[in-house]
Amino acid sequence: MTSSLLEVFLDLARAEPQRPLLTFEQESFTRGELAQSVTRFARGLKHRGLQPGERVALFQENSAAFVIAYLGVQAAGGVVVLVNTAYRQVELAHILADAEVRACVTGTAGSAELVPLHEQLPALQWLITVEPPALALPTSLTELPFATLLAEGEASQAALSLPRAEDLAVLGYTSGTTGRSKGAMLLHRNLLANVRAVAEAWRWTDADRLLLTLPLFHTHGLMVGLHGTLFTGATVDLRRRFVASEALAALRDDARLTLFFGVPTMYGRLLEETRRTGVKPRRLRLWVSGSAPLSPQLCHDIEAEFGQRILERYGMTETLMNTTHPYDGERRPGTVGFAFPGQEARVVDVRTRQPVAADETGEIEVRGPHVFAGYWRRPDATTESFDLAGWFRTGDLGAFDADGYLRITGRARELIISGGFNIYPREVEEVLASHPSVAEVAVLGMPDADFGEQVVAVVVPTAGVTPDAAVLVEWCRERLASFKKPRRVVFAQALPRNALGKVQKHVLRERLGTAARGDVLAS
Ligand code: MCA
Ligand code: AMP
């Protein structure tokens, strides 16, 4: 029996090595060429002494090297740690220390962030560089240029064994319900089960070609886009990043493309670009949206302009893809459809934890072979997230309609989703609270036309100090990923609190809704 996606890919490569697989900028790889690079990378790691189960972080933009390293680490028996390239000191130090990564694959910009953190990362031994590092490395860190590692792997005869289904494949960091971000432990069998379900539901075959502009460091781009391609033997046009004009040009010109996956912000920008330029995409077999709610309005506008309806699906780092619109049946806007084949989804009352009737709102729970094995070194958080029957509590609120379509209505946890990136208010609050001019702060998400939601900070200044909003934004940008910085800072004399002293964000939200930019909120 096949135990991993890696195994499926290597089998397909062995069966038909000449078939094209991936293009990225000037590079192109057949299945056989990619498999060969993956094997070399894995042997290089083994030759250097990577042990089974050791963690290797990928802190890198989309590239062919990313794909090679991702599969190569798994082929060497290692565990991949995914890191958003926008992350700065606070996120990086936490994730790389928590995962105790031994190696990190990165480029010039990444090394500039990482090298100053080396004292906080005693387990980090190798920087596997796809470009020259920006700074001289301390003696504790060894540079291994990517090409050197491949050459060492080519010369090495190190034995490789295929991962077992129960082996850990990936740590995907997510903040879950509270506190510091946690590593979701995804096993090889989780990855395989989910990609199988996705391929079946969306009729993905080796005749498909995907335009992939999503970042590979998150679930959507990697575990849907890349995994589906590898699993089905299809092809992918991988881009470094999403640029609406470039994506639209490809969607107009390349008749081989059959699939496009995006977050709603990307669809909003494609629509804007089409309206601005008159350029329309060709018909595709399938357009998919996920990672954040797709408004029915945007869904209808896209259909009016492109002549096709988007299929929406719902997923999470911990569970990969959970539910999807039907491929053939009605793709009902404002809903995320039904559980993928072989998986379950239900809605329960948040107090009794019993399933609720249609049209009643509760917490969404999911169960099945796609659900992760727990949080890395956080048995407490793992226990809290599952019930005894194995249902995983997603922290999302929803309801089934009378026809069984799931509608996501809100979130039980505090989470802002901006352009498909997740932002936990507490992380931004902690950074702002560490600024001397801030006495108290509350961070919340407010509607935004482009990103869906935007980060807004309500700040109570330290007595006698007049803080500068721009300085506070810069303070965040230096410490956190830039997409987490507040788009708006509002000053207040006090924060509304309930009898237990908890900040009442819903009250703030109402006040912010009516306040103009630059207003000082009344307390
Ligand atoms: C970039 N910026 C943002 C965002 N992206 N601000 C708020 N929200 C964002 N999402 C800011 C940057 O910090 C920067 O600010 C400025 O915009 C320009 O940066 P740039 O990188 O050029 O931005 P962009 O190219 O316009 O990016 C927009 C984007 C990108 C293409 C929509 O955000 C993106 O790729 N989103 C996809 C995220 C994704 O893949 N999510 C899936 C997660 P400054 O200049 O001030 O520094 S997986 C998931 O959620 C689950 C499992 C699921 O169901 O899929
Ligand atoms: P993450 O765990 O960081 O990958 O983010 C997962 C979260 O994104 C989910 O828990 C949902 O809140 C949200 N999400 C993903 N897909 C959708 C969707 N189609 N509609 C609404 N929210 C979504």
Coordinates of C-alpha atoms and ligand atoms in Angstrom, one line a residue:
M1 CA 0.0 0.0 0.0
T2 CA 1.2 3.5 -0.8
S3 CA 2.1 5.4 2.4
S4 CA 3.0 8.9 1.3
L5 CA 2.5 11.5 -1.4
L6 CA 6.2 11.4 -2.0
E7 CA 5.9 7.7 -2.9
V8 CA 3.1 8.5 -5.4
F9 CA 5.2 11.2 -7.0
L10 CA 8.3 9.0 -7.2
D11 CA 6.3 6.1 -8.7
L12 CA 4.8 8.5 -11.4
A13 CA 8.3 9.8 -12.1
R14 CA 9.6 6.3 -12.6
A15 CA 6.7 5.3 -14.8
E16 CA 6.9 8.3 -17.2
P17 CA 10.1 10.3 -16.4
Q18 CA 9.9 12.4 -19.6
R19 CA 6.5 13.9 -18.9
P20 CA 6.6 17.6 -18.1
L21 CA 5.8 18.6 -14.5
L22 CA 6.8 22.0 -13.4
T23 CA 7.8 25.4 -14.9
F24 CA 9.1 28.3 -12.9
E25 CA 10.4 31.4 -14.6
Q26 CA 13.2 30.1 -17.0
E27 CA 13.4 26.6 -15.5
S28 CA 11.4 23.6 -16.4
F29 CA 11.4 20.1 -14.9
T30 CA 10.1 16.8 -16.1
R31 CA 8.9 14.3 -13.5
G32 CA 12.2 12.5 -13.9
E33 CA 14.3 15.6 -13.5
L34 CA 12.5 16.7 -10.4
A35 CA 12.7 13.2 -8.9
Q36 CA 16.5 13.2 -9.5
S37 CA 17.0 16.6 -7.9
V38 CA 14.8 15.5 -4.9
T39 CA 16.9 12.3 -4.5
R40 CA 20.2 14.3 -4.7
F41 CA 19.0 16.8 -2.1
A42 CA 17.9 14.0 0.2
R43 CA 21.2 12.2 -0.2
G44 CA 23.0 15.4 0.4
L45 CA 21.2 15.9 3.7
K46 CA 21.8 12.3 4.8
H47 CA 25.5 12.5 3.8
R48 CA 25.7 15.6 6.1
G49 CA 24.1 13.6 8.9
L50 CA 20.5 14.6 9.0
Q51 CA 18.7 12.1 11.3
P52 CA 15.2 10.8 10.8
G53 CA 12.6 13.1 12.3
E54 CA 14.9 16.1 12.4
R55 CA 13.3 19.4 11.4
V56 CA 14.3 21.5 8.4
A57 CA 12.7 24.9 8.0
L58 CA 11.9 26.4 4.6
F59 CA 12.1 30.1 4.8
Q60 CA 11.9 30.9 1.1
E61 CA 9.8 32.3 -1.7
N62 CA 8.2 30.2 -4.3
S63 CA 10.8 28.6 -6.6
A64 CA 11.8 25.3 -8.0
A65 CA 14.3 25.0 -5.2
F66 CA 11.5 25.2 -2.7
V67 CA 9.8 22.2 -4.3
I68 CA 13.0 20.2 -4.4
A69 CA 13.8 21.0 -0.8
Y70 CA 10.3 20.3 0.4
L71 CA 10.3 16.8 -1.2
G72 CA 14.0 16.3 -0.5
V73 CA 13.6 16.8 3.2
Q74 CA 10.8 14.2 3.3
A75 CA 12.8 11.8 1.2
A76 CA 15.7 12.1 3.7
G77 CA 13.2 11.2 6.5
G78 CA 13.2 14.8 7.8
V79 CA 10.3 17.0 8.8
V80 CA 9.5 20.2 7.0
V81 CA 8.7 23.3 9.0
L82 CA 6.9 25.9 6.9
V83 CA 7.7 29.6 7.5
N84 CA 5.9 32.6 5.9
T85 CA 8.6 34.7 4.2
A86 CA 7.1 37.8 5.7
Y87 CA 7.9 36.7 9.2
R88 CA 10.3 38.8 11.3
Q89 CA 12.2 38.4 14.6
V90 CA 9.2 37.6 16.8
E91 CA 7.6 34.9 14.7
L92 CA 10.9 33.5 13.4
A93 CA 12.6 33.1 16.8
H94 CA 9.5 31.4 18.2
I95 CA 8.9 29.0 15.4
L96 CA 12.5 27.9 14.7
A97 CA 13.2 27.5 18.4
D98 CA 10.0 25.7 19.2
A99 CA 10.6 23.2 16.3
E100 CA 14.3 23.0 17.2
V101 CA 15.2 23.1 13.5
R102 CA 18.6 21.8 12.6
A103 CA 18.7 23.4 9.2
C104 CA 17.0 26.2 7.3
V105 CA 16.7 26.6 3.6
T106 CA 16.7 30.3 2.7
G107 CA 18.0 33.1 0.6
T108 CA 19.7 36.5 1.0
A109 CA 16.8 38.3 2.6
G110 CA 16.0 35.3 4.9
S111 CA 19.6 35.0 6.1
A112 CA 19.5 38.7 7.1
E113 CA 16.6 38.0 9.4
L114 CA 17.9 34.7 10.7
V115 CA 21.6 35.3 11.4
P116 CA 21.0 37.9 14.2
L117 CA 18.8 35.3 15.9
H118 CA 21.4 32.6 16.1
E119 CA 21.9 32.8 19.9
Q120 CA 18.2 32.0 20.4
L121 CA 18.5 29.0 18.1
P122 CA 21.1 26.7 19.5
A123 CA 19.8 23.7 17.5
L124 CA 20.3 25.5 14.1
Q125 CA 23.4 24.2 12.5
W126 CA 23.1 24.7 8.7
L127 CA 21.9 27.5 6.5
I128 CA 21.1 25.9 3.2
T129 CA 21.4 28.9 0.9
V130 CA 19.7 29.3 -2.5
E131 CA 21.5 32.7 -2.8
P132 CA 24.5 34.1 -1.0
P133 CA 23.8 35.1 2.7
A134 CA 23.5 38.8 3.5
L135 CA 25.7 38.7 6.6
A136 CA 28.8 36.8 7.7
L137 CA 27.7 33.7 9.6
P138 CA 28.7 33.1 13.2
T139 CA 30.8 30.0 13.9
S140 CA 27.8 28.1 15.2
L141 CA 26.3 28.2 11.7
T142 CA 27.6 26.5 8.6
E143 CA 26.6 27.6 5.1
L144 CA 25.6 24.8 2.7
P145 CA 24.9 26.3 -0.7
F146 CA 22.0 24.6 -2.3
A147 CA 24.0 23.6 -5.4
T148 CA 26.8 22.2 -3.2
L149 CA 24.3 20.0 -1.3
L150 CA 22.9 18.7 -4.6
A151 CA 26.5 17.9 -5.8
E152 CA 27.3 16.1 -2.6
G153 CA 24.1 14.2 -2.9
E154 CA 24.9 13.2 -6.5
A155 CA 28.3 11.8 -5.3
S156 CA 26.8 10.1 -2.3
Q157 CA 25.3 6.6 -2.1
A158 CA 23.4 7.3 1.1
A159 CA 20.5 4.9 1.4
L160 CA 17.0 6.4 1.3
S161 CA 13.9 4.7 2.6
L162 CA 10.4 5.8 1.9
P163 CA 8.5 7.5 4.7
R164 CA 5.9 5.4 6.6
A165 CA 2.3 6.5 6.7
E166 CA 2.6 7.3 10.5
D167 CA 5.8 9.4 10.1
L168 CA 5.7 13.1 10.7
A169 CA 5.9 15.0 7.4
V170 CA 5.3 18.7 8.1
L171 CA 4.9 21.1 11.0
G172 CA 2.5 23.8 10.0
Y173 CA 2.6 26.7 12.5
T174 CA -0.8 28.2 13.4
S175 CA -2.0 30.1 16.5
G176 CA -5.0 27.9 17.1
T177 CA -7.3 29.3 19.7
T178 CA -4.9 31.2 22.0
G179 CA -1.3 32.2 22.7
R180 CA 1.8 31.5 20.8
S181 CA 1.7 29.7 17.5
K182 CA 1.8 25.9 17.7
G183 CA 3.1 23.4 15.2
A184 CA 0.4 21.3 13.7
M185 CA 1.8 17.8 13.2
L186 CA 0.8 16.5 9.8
L187 CA 1.6 12.9 9.1
H188 CA 2.4 11.5 5.7
R189 CA -1.0 9.7 5.8
N190 CA -2.8 13.0 6.5
L191 CA -1.3 14.6 3.4
L192 CA -2.0 11.5 1.2
A193 CA -5.6 11.1 2.4
N194 CA -6.5 14.7 1.8
V195 CA -4.9 15.1 -1.6
R196 CA -6.7 11.9 -2.7
A197 CA -10.0 13.4 -1.5
V198 CA -9.4 16.7 -3.2
A199 CA -8.3 15.1 -6.5
E200 CA -11.4 12.9 -6.5
A201 CA -13.8 15.7 -5.6
W202 CA -12.4 18.1 -8.2
R203 CA -11.8 15.5 -10.9
W204 CA -8.2 16.5 -11.1
T205 CA -6.3 14.4 -13.7
D206 CA -2.9 14.3 -15.4
A207 CA -4.5 16.4 -18.2
D208 CA -4.8 19.4 -15.9
R209 CA -2.4 22.4 -15.7
L210 CA -2.6 24.8 -12.7
L211 CA -1.5 28.4 -12.6
L212 CA -0.1 28.6 -9.1
T213 CA 0.5 32.0 -7.7
L214 CA -0.2 31.3 -4.0
P215 CA 2.7 31.1 -1.7
L216 CA 4.0 27.6 -1.1
F217 CA 4.7 28.2 2.6
H218 CA 1.0 27.9 3.5
T219 CA -1.5 25.1 3.1
H220 CA -3.5 26.5 0.2
G221 CA -0.6 26.8 -2.3
L222 CA 1.4 23.8 -1.0
M223 CA -1.0 21.1 0.1
V224 CA -3.7 21.9 -2.4
G225 CA -1.9 23.3 -5.4
L226 CA 1.4 21.5 -5.4
H227 CA 0.2 18.3 -3.7
G228 CA -2.7 17.9 -6.2
T229 CA -0.3 18.3 -9.1
L230 CA 2.2 15.8 -7.8
F231 CA -0.5 13.3 -6.8
T232 CA -2.3 13.3 -10.2
G233 CA 0.7 13.7 -12.5
A234 CA -0.6 17.0 -13.8
T235 CA 1.5 20.0 -14.6
V236 CA 2.0 23.4 -12.8
D237 CA 3.0 26.8 -13.9
L238 CA 4.5 28.1 -10.6
R239 CA 5.0 31.8 -10.1
R240 CA 7.1 33.6 -7.5
R241 CA 4.1 35.6 -6.4
F242 CA 0.7 36.8 -7.4
V243 CA 0.6 39.9 -9.7
A244 CA -2.9 40.5 -11.1
S245 CA -1.8 41.7 -14.5
E246 CA 0.6 38.8 -15.0
A247 CA -1.9 36.2 -13.8
L248 CA -4.5 37.6 -16.1
A249 CA -2.1 37.6 -19.1
A250 CA -1.3 34.0 -18.4
L251 CA -5.0 33.1 -18.1
R252 CA -5.7 34.8 -21.4
D253 CA -2.7 33.5 -23.4
D254 CA -2.0 30.0 -22.1
A255 CA -4.5 27.6 -23.5
R256 CA -3.0 24.7 -21.6
L257 CA -4.2 26.1 -18.2
T258 CA -7.2 24.4 -16.8
L259 CA -7.1 25.4 -13.1
F260 CA -6.6 28.5 -11.0
F261 CA -6.7 28.6 -7.1
G262 CA -6.8 31.9 -5.2
V263 CA -7.8 33.7 -2.0
P264 CA -10.7 36.1 -2.4
T265 CA -8.3 39.1 -2.5
M266 CA -6.8 37.6 -5.7
Y267 CA -10.2 37.2 -7.3
G268 CA -11.0 40.8 -6.4
R269 CA -7.8 42.0 -8.0
L270 CA -8.3 39.9 -11.1
L271 CA -11.8 41.3 -11.5
E272 CA -10.5 44.9 -11.1
E273 CA -7.8 44.2 -13.7
T274 CA -10.2 42.7 -16.2
R275 CA -12.5 45.7 -15.8
R276 CA -9.6 48.1 -16.1
T277 CA -8.0 46.5 -19.2
G278 CA -10.8 44.6 -20.9
V279 CA -8.6 41.5 -20.8
K280 CA -10.6 38.4 -20.1
P281 CA -9.3 35.0 -19.1
R282 CA -10.1 31.9 -21.2
R283 CA -12.5 29.3 -19.9
L284 CA -10.9 27.1 -17.3
R285 CA -12.0 23.7 -16.1
L286 CA -12.1 25.0 -12.5
W287 CA -11.7 28.1 -10.5
V288 CA -11.3 27.6 -6.7
S289 CA -11.4 30.0 -3.9
G290 CA -10.6 29.5 -0.2
S291 CA -8.7 30.6 2.9
A292 CA -11.1 33.4 3.6
P293 CA -14.8 34.0 3.0
L294 CA -15.7 34.7 -0.7
S295 CA -18.5 37.3 -0.6
P296 CA -21.5 36.3 -2.7
Q297 CA -21.2 39.6 -4.5
L298 CA -17.6 38.9 -5.6
C299 CA -18.7 35.4 -6.6
H300 CA -21.5 36.8 -8.8
D301 CA -19.3 39.6 -10.2
I302 CA -16.7 37.0 -11.3
E303 CA -19.4 34.9 -12.9
A304 CA -20.8 37.8 -14.7
E305 CA -17.3 38.8 -16.0
F306 CA -15.6 35.5 -16.6
G307 CA -18.7 33.4 -17.4
Q308 CA -17.9 30.8 -14.8
R309 CA -18.8 30.2 -11.2
I310 CA -16.0 29.7 -8.7
L311 CA -16.0 26.6 -6.5
E312 CA -15.4 27.5 -2.8
R313 CA -13.8 25.3 -0.3
Y314 CA -12.9 25.5 3.4
G315 CA -9.7 24.3 5.1
M316 CA -7.3 24.8 8.0
T317 CA -3.7 24.2 8.6
E318 CA -4.5 21.4 11.1
T319 CA -6.9 19.6 8.8
L320 CA -6.1 20.6 5.3
M321 CA -9.2 20.7 3.2
N322 CA -12.5 20.1 5.0
T323 CA -15.5 20.9 2.8
T324 CA -16.1 21.9 -0.8
H325 CA -18.8 23.0 -3.2
P326 CA -19.9 20.1 -5.3
Y327 CA -18.1 19.8 -8.7
D328 CA -21.3 19.1 -10.6
G329 CA -24.1 20.3 -8.4
E330 CA -24.9 23.8 -7.4
R331 CA -22.0 25.9 -6.1
R332 CA -24.0 27.9 -3.7
P333 CA -22.4 31.3 -3.0
G334 CA -21.9 32.1 0.7
T335 CA -21.5 28.5 1.6
V336 CA -18.6 26.1 1.6
G337 CA -20.5 23.0 0.5
F338 CA -20.1 19.5 1.9
A339 CA -17.4 17.4 3.6
F340 CA -14.8 15.9 1.1
P341 CA -15.2 12.2 0.4
G342 CA -14.2 10.0 3.3
Q343 CA -14.3 12.9 5.7
E344 CA -16.9 14.2 8.2
A345 CA -18.1 17.7 9.2
R346 CA -20.7 18.6 11.8
V347 CA -21.9 21.6 13.7
V348 CA -22.3 21.4 17.5
D349 CA -23.8 23.5 20.3
V350 CA -20.8 25.3 21.9
R351 CA -22.0 24.4 25.4
T352 CA -23.5 20.9 25.1
R353 CA -21.2 19.8 22.2
Q354 CA -24.3 18.1 20.7
P355 CA -25.0 18.4 17.0
V356 CA -27.5 21.2 16.2
A357 CA -30.4 21.2 13.7
A358 CA -30.2 22.7 10.3
D359 CA -30.0 26.5 10.2
E360 CA -28.8 26.6 13.8
T361 CA -25.3 28.0 14.4
G362 CA -22.7 26.3 16.4
E363 CA -19.0 25.3 16.3
I364 CA -17.8 23.4 13.2
E365 CA -16.1 20.1 14.0
V366 CA -14.4 17.7 11.6
R367 CA -13.2 14.2 11.7
G368 CA -11.4 11.9 9.3
P369 CA -8.0 10.7 8.0
H370 CA -7.0 14.3 7.0
V371 CA -7.0 15.5 10.6
F372 CA -3.6 16.2 12.0
A373 CA -2.0 14.2 14.8
G374 CA -1.9 17.0 17.4
Y375 CA 0.2 20.0 18.3
W376 CA 4.0 19.6 18.5
R377 CA 5.0 19.3 22.1
R378 CA 1.7 20.7 23.3
P379 CA -0.3 17.7 24.7
D380 CA -2.5 20.2 26.6
A381 CA -3.5 22.1 23.5
T382 CA -4.0 18.8 21.6
T383 CA -6.4 17.4 24.3
E384 CA -8.4 20.6 24.4
S385 CA -8.9 20.5 20.6
F386 CA -10.3 17.0 20.3
D387 CA -13.2 15.2 21.9
L388 CA -13.1 11.6 22.9
A389 CA -14.7 10.5 19.7
G390 CA -12.0 12.2 17.6
W391 CA -13.8 15.3 16.5
F392 CA -11.5 18.3 16.0
R393 CA -12.9 21.6 17.2
T394 CA -12.1 24.1 14.4
G395 CA -12.9 27.3 16.3
D396 CA -15.1 28.3 13.3
L397 CA -18.8 28.9 13.7
G398 CA -21.3 27.8 11.1
A399 CA -24.6 26.3 10.2
F400 CA -25.9 23.7 7.7
D401 CA -28.7 25.0 5.5
A402 CA -31.7 22.8 4.8
D403 CA -29.9 21.2 1.9
G404 CA -26.8 20.3 3.9
Y405 CA -24.6 23.1 2.6
L406 CA -22.3 24.4 5.3
R407 CA -22.2 28.2 5.9
I408 CA -19.4 29.7 7.9
T409 CA -20.9 32.4 10.0
G410 CA -18.1 33.6 12.2
R411 CA -15.2 32.5 14.5
A412 CA -15.2 31.3 18.0
R413 CA -11.6 32.3 18.4
E414 CA -10.1 35.8 17.8
L415 CA -8.7 35.7 14.4
I416 CA -8.3 38.3 11.7
I417 CA -8.0 37.0 8.1
S418 CA -6.5 39.6 5.9
G419 CA -5.9 38.7 2.2
G420 CA -5.9 35.0 3.3
F421 CA -3.2 35.5 5.9
N422 CA -4.1 34.9 9.5
I423 CA -3.4 37.5 12.2
Y424 CA -3.9 36.8 15.9
P425 CA -4.8 40.1 17.6
R426 CA -3.0 39.1 20.7
E427 CA 0.4 38.8 18.9
V428 CA 0.0 42.4 17.6
E429 CA -1.3 43.6 21.0
E430 CA 1.8 42.2 22.8
V431 CA 4.1 44.0 20.4
L432 CA 2.2 47.3 20.7
A433 CA 2.0 47.0 24.5
S434 CA 5.8 46.8 24.6
H435 CA 6.1 50.3 23.2
P436 CA 6.6 52.9 26.0
S437 CA 3.9 55.2 24.8
V438 CA 1.2 52.5 25.0
A439 CA -0.6 51.9 28.3
E440 CA -3.3 49.6 26.9
V441 CA -4.2 48.3 23.5
A442 CA -6.9 46.2 21.8
V443 CA -6.5 45.0 18.2
L444 CA -9.4 43.9 16.0
G445 CA -10.4 43.2 12.5
M446 CA -12.6 45.7 10.5
P447 CA -14.0 45.2 7.0
D448 CA -11.6 46.0 4.1
A449 CA -12.6 46.1 0.4
D450 CA -9.3 44.5 -0.8
F451 CA -8.2 42.3 2.0
G452 CA -11.6 41.3 3.5
E453 CA -10.5 42.4 6.9
Q454 CA -7.9 44.9 8.1
V455 CA -6.0 45.3 11.4
V456 CA -7.1 48.2 13.6
A457 CA -5.4 49.0 16.9
V458 CA -7.2 51.0 19.6
V459 CA -4.5 52.5 21.9
V460 CA -4.8 54.0 25.3
P461 CA -1.7 56.2 25.6
T462 CA 0.6 56.2 28.6
A463 CA -0.3 59.2 30.9
G464 CA 1.3 62.4 29.8
V465 CA 2.5 61.0 26.4
T466 CA 1.1 61.7 23.0
P467 CA 2.0 58.7 20.8
D468 CA 2.5 58.9 17.1
A469 CA 0.4 56.4 15.1
A470 CA 3.1 56.1 12.4
V471 CA 5.7 55.3 15.0
L472 CA 3.5 52.5 16.4
V473 CA 3.0 51.1 13.0
E474 CA 6.7 51.1 12.3
W475 CA 7.3 49.5 15.7
C476 CA 5.1 46.5 14.6
R477 CA 6.7 46.4 11.1
E478 CA 10.2 46.0 12.6
R479 CA 9.1 43.1 14.8
L480 CA 6.4 41.2 13.0
A481 CA 5.4 40.3 9.4
S482 CA 4.5 43.6 7.7
F483 CA 0.9 42.3 6.9
K484 CA 0.2 42.2 10.6
K485 CA 0.8 46.0 11.1
P486 CA -2.2 48.1 11.9
R487 CA -3.7 49.8 8.9
R488 CA -5.4 52.2 11.3
V489 CA -4.5 53.3 14.9
V490 CA -7.2 55.0 16.9
F491 CA -6.5 56.5 20.3
A492 CA -8.9 56.2 23.2
Q493 CA -9.0 57.3 26.8
A494 CA -9.9 53.9 28.1
L495 CA -11.0 50.5 26.7
P496 CA -14.5 49.3 27.4
R497 CA -14.4 46.3 29.7
N498 CA -17.0 43.9 31.1
A499 CA -17.5 43.1 34.8
L500 CA -14.6 40.6 34.6
G501 CA -12.3 43.2 33.2
K502 CA -12.2 41.7 29.7
V503 CA -12.0 44.1 26.8
Q504 CA -15.3 44.3 25.0
K505 CA -14.2 44.2 21.4
H506 CA -17.7 44.2 20.1
V507 CA -18.3 47.5 21.7
L508 CA -15.1 48.9 20.2
R509 CA -16.1 47.5 16.8
E510 CA -19.4 49.4 17.0
R511 CA -17.6 52.6 18.0
L512 CA -15.0 52.2 15.2
G513 CA -17.7 51.6 12.7
T514 CA -19.0 55.1 13.2
A515 CA -15.7 56.9 13.9
A516 CA -13.9 58.7 11.1
R517 CA -10.2 58.2 10.5
G518 CA -8.1 60.2 13.0
D519 CA -10.9 60.4 15.5
V520 CA -10.1 59.9 19.2
L521 CA -12.6 57.3 20.5
A522 CA -14.7 58.4 23.4
S523 CA -14.5 56.0 26.3
Ligands
MCA1 C1 0.5 41.8 1.6 N1 0.3 42.9 2.4 C2 -0.8 42.6 3.2 C3 -1.2 41.4 2.8 N2 -0.4 40.9 1.8 N3 -1.4 43.3 4.1 C4 -2.5 42.8 4.7 N4 -2.9 41.5 4.3 C5 -2.3 40.8 3.4 N5 -2.7 39.6 3.0 C6 1.1 44.1 2.6 C7 2.5 43.9 2.8 O1 2.8 43.7 4.2 C8 3.2 45.1 2.2 O2 3.1 46.2 3.2 C9 2.3 45.4 1.1 O3 1.0 44.8 1.3 C10 2.8 44.9 -0.2 O4 3.3 43.6 -0.1 P1 3.2 42.5 -1.3 O5 3.8 41.2 -0.9 O6 3.7 43.2 -2.5 O7 1.6 42.3 -1.3 P2 0.7 41.7 -2.4 O8 1.5 41.1 -3.5 O9 -0.3 42.8 -2.8 O10 0.0 40.5 -1.6 C11 -1.4 40.3 -1.6 C12 -1.7 38.9 -1.8 C13 -1.0 38.1 -0.6 C14 -1.2 38.4 -3.1 C15 -3.2 38.7 -1.7 O11 -1.4 38.6 0.6 C16 -1.2 36.6 -0.7 O12 -0.4 35.9 -1.4 N6 -2.2 36.1 0.0 C17 -2.4 34.7 0.0 C18 -2.2 34.1 1.4 C19 -2.4 32.6 1.4 O13 -1.9 31.8 0.6 N7 -3.2 32.1 2.4 C20 -3.5 30.7 2.5 C21 -3.2 30.3 3.9 P3 4.2 47.3 3.3 O14 4.6 47.7 1.9 O15 3.6 48.3 4.1 O16 5.3 46.5 4.0 S1 -3.7 28.6 4.1 C22 -5.2 28.7 4.8 O17 -5.6 29.8 5.1 C23 -6.2 27.6 4.9 C24 -5.5 26.2 5.2 C25 -7.0 27.5 3.7 O18 -8.2 27.2 3.8 O19 -6.4 27.6 2.6
AMP2 P1 -5.2 28.5 8.9 O1 -5.4 27.5 9.9 O2 -4.2 29.5 9.3 O3 -4.8 27.9 7.6 O4 -6.6 29.2 8.6 C1 -7.7 28.5 8.6 C2 -8.9 29.4 8.7 O5 -9.2 30.1 7.5 C3 -10.2 28.5 9.0 O6 -10.3 28.1 10.3 C4 -11.3 29.5 8.6 O7 -11.5 30.4 9.6 C5 -10.6 30.3 7.4 N1 -11.1 29.8 6.1 C6 -10.5 28.9 5.3 N2 -11.3 28.7 4.2 C7 -12.4 29.5 4.3 C8 -13.5 29.8 3.6 N3 -13.7 29.3 2.4 N4 -14.5 30.7 4.1 C9 -14.3 31.2 5.3 N5 -13.2 31.0 6.0 C10 -12.3 30.2 5.6

